[in-house]
């Protein structure tokens, strides 16, 4: 008997020690190969986003046709989203960082879905006021990464339902209950909102093709936990006359308390750096963060530490190492024992505080136009 896997990854639950190669196998996705990265490199004008070079994005579905198509003059669009259950933390930016960079490099449209309905259905502790409030707050944070107001469109589910519904009814008719039950592990007690919800997450994949009356490929950068939704989407796409969406999957970013993902559900606020944390809280969380260090300085100098299990290394890797040289220096210093955890934390904290200052300014600026990106009307009656 093979060993059972000691981790769980679904859109509604991430836990355990995730074996990412195994997860790719279980989900049946492809490896983001050096050859594909080279295609990206070529297309985006000779450099690669750090999230690509550092292996945070590591898996995909049908990426090559999108890249090859674009190289031959066939445009695509980007799509990603956020379920607003509270303030964003730094790992939530991973899909949007890559999208923003791709939008800037390639000039492609971006569709962002804010699922205030999904989180109301999925988390019994949240009120409608809360999911709507966080939806807007989260949107400001996302847009502040530098999205182009002219090429960025937002589906804020409860406010965009008139725009989404004509496609949602078609999608929903194609998805049998047995599929969602198997894919998401729903129980008899699961509310019927969540049963329908996956239809709404599919709609943006087809929306631009529907609106423009021609086939436009969709590329979705997202955490690999979202893949199950899009397996459903891909199964029904051709039956509806639309191209299957392509995906680019990132790993989950380890939490500061050393857990599989930087999730704060279950009331663990110190597991993540929230974008609205005051500087003192940021300091405290990083100072207390789980590391890959040894129990004594002497041992660490002699044997070195383990970056791969370290939550602080996760911060450097996903955002805060400003160059590949810095990232290599931190990684090598950690492994050799030359860089101790206290010093490493001080260095990363400087960068975190600097990012928070710049982000707060950018966030104020997007407020004047953020709501104008929300799509409220359907382009057609049918
Ligand atoms: N379900 C996602 C969440 O819980 C939100 C979401 C909607 C999304 N559409 C998406 C995520 C597209 C990635 C890609 O956060």
Coordinates of N, CA, C and O and ligand atoms in Angstrom, one line a residue, residues 11 79-83 113 115 118-119 197 201 220-223 226 229-230, ligand 1:
X11 N -10.0 24.3 -2.5 CA -10.3 25.7 -2.4 C -10.7 26.1 -1.0 O -10.7 27.3 -0.6
X79 N -6.9 36.7 -15.7 CA -8.0 36.7 -14.7 C -7.5 36.1 -13.4 O -6.8 35.1 -13.4
X80 N -7.8 36.8 -12.3 CA -7.6 36.2 -11.0 C -8.6 36.8 -10.0 O -9.4 37.6 -10.4
X81 N -8.6 36.4 -8.8 CA -9.6 36.9 -7.9 C -9.3 36.7 -6.4 O -8.2 36.2 -6.1
X82 N -10.2 37.2 -5.6 CA -10.0 37.2 -4.2 C -11.3 37.0 -3.5 O -12.3 37.7 -3.8
X83 N -11.4 36.1 -2.5 CA -12.5 36.0 -1.6 C -12.3 36.8 -0.4 O -11.5 36.6 0.4
X113 N -11.9 39.2 -10.0 CA -13.2 38.8 -9.4 C -13.1 39.0 -7.9 O -12.2 38.4 -7.2
X115 N -15.2 38.0 -4.6 CA -16.3 37.1 -4.4 C -16.9 37.3 -3.0 O -16.7 36.5 -2.1
X118 N -19.2 34.4 -2.2 CA -18.5 33.1 -1.8 C -18.1 33.1 -0.4 O -18.4 32.1 0.4
X119 N -17.5 34.2 0.1 CA -17.0 34.1 1.5 C -18.2 34.2 2.5 O -18.1 33.6 3.6
X197 N -21.9 28.4 -6.4 CA -20.9 29.4 -6.6 C -19.8 29.1 -7.7 O -19.4 30.0 -8.4
X201 N -17.5 31.5 -10.5 CA -16.0 31.7 -10.6 C -15.6 31.3 -12.1 O -14.6 31.7 -12.5
X220 N -5.0 32.3 -16.2 CA -5.4 32.5 -14.8 C -4.1 32.2 -13.9 O -3.8 31.1 -13.6
X221 N -3.4 33.2 -13.4 CA -2.4 33.0 -12.4 C -3.2 32.9 -11.0 O -4.0 33.7 -10.7
X222 N -3.0 31.8 -10.3 CA -3.7 31.6 -9.0 C -2.9 30.6 -8.1 O -2.0 29.9 -8.6
X223 N -3.3 30.6 -6.9 CA -2.7 29.5 -6.0 C -3.3 28.2 -6.5 O -4.4 28.1 -6.9
X226 N -6.8 26.7 -6.0 CA -8.0 27.1 -6.8 C -8.2 26.2 -8.0 O -9.2 26.4 -8.7
X229 N -11.7 24.5 -9.1 CA -12.7 25.2 -9.7 C -12.6 25.2 -11.2 O -13.5 25.0 -12.0
X230 N -11.3 25.4 -11.7 CA -11.1 25.5 -13.1 C -11.0 24.2 -13.8 O -11.1 24.2 -15.1
Ligands
LIG1 N1 -12.2 31.6 -4.8 C1 -11.2 32.6 -4.6 C2 -10.9 32.8 -3.1 O1 -11.4 32.1 -2.3 C3 -11.5 33.9 -5.3 C4 -11.5 33.8 -6.8 C5 -12.5 34.1 -7.6 C6 -10.3 33.5 -7.6 N2 -12.1 34.0 -8.9 C7 -10.8 33.6 -8.9 C8 -9.0 33.1 -7.3 C9 -9.9 33.4 -10.0 C10 -8.2 32.9 -8.4 C11 -8.6 33.0 -9.7 O2 -10.0 33.6 -2.8

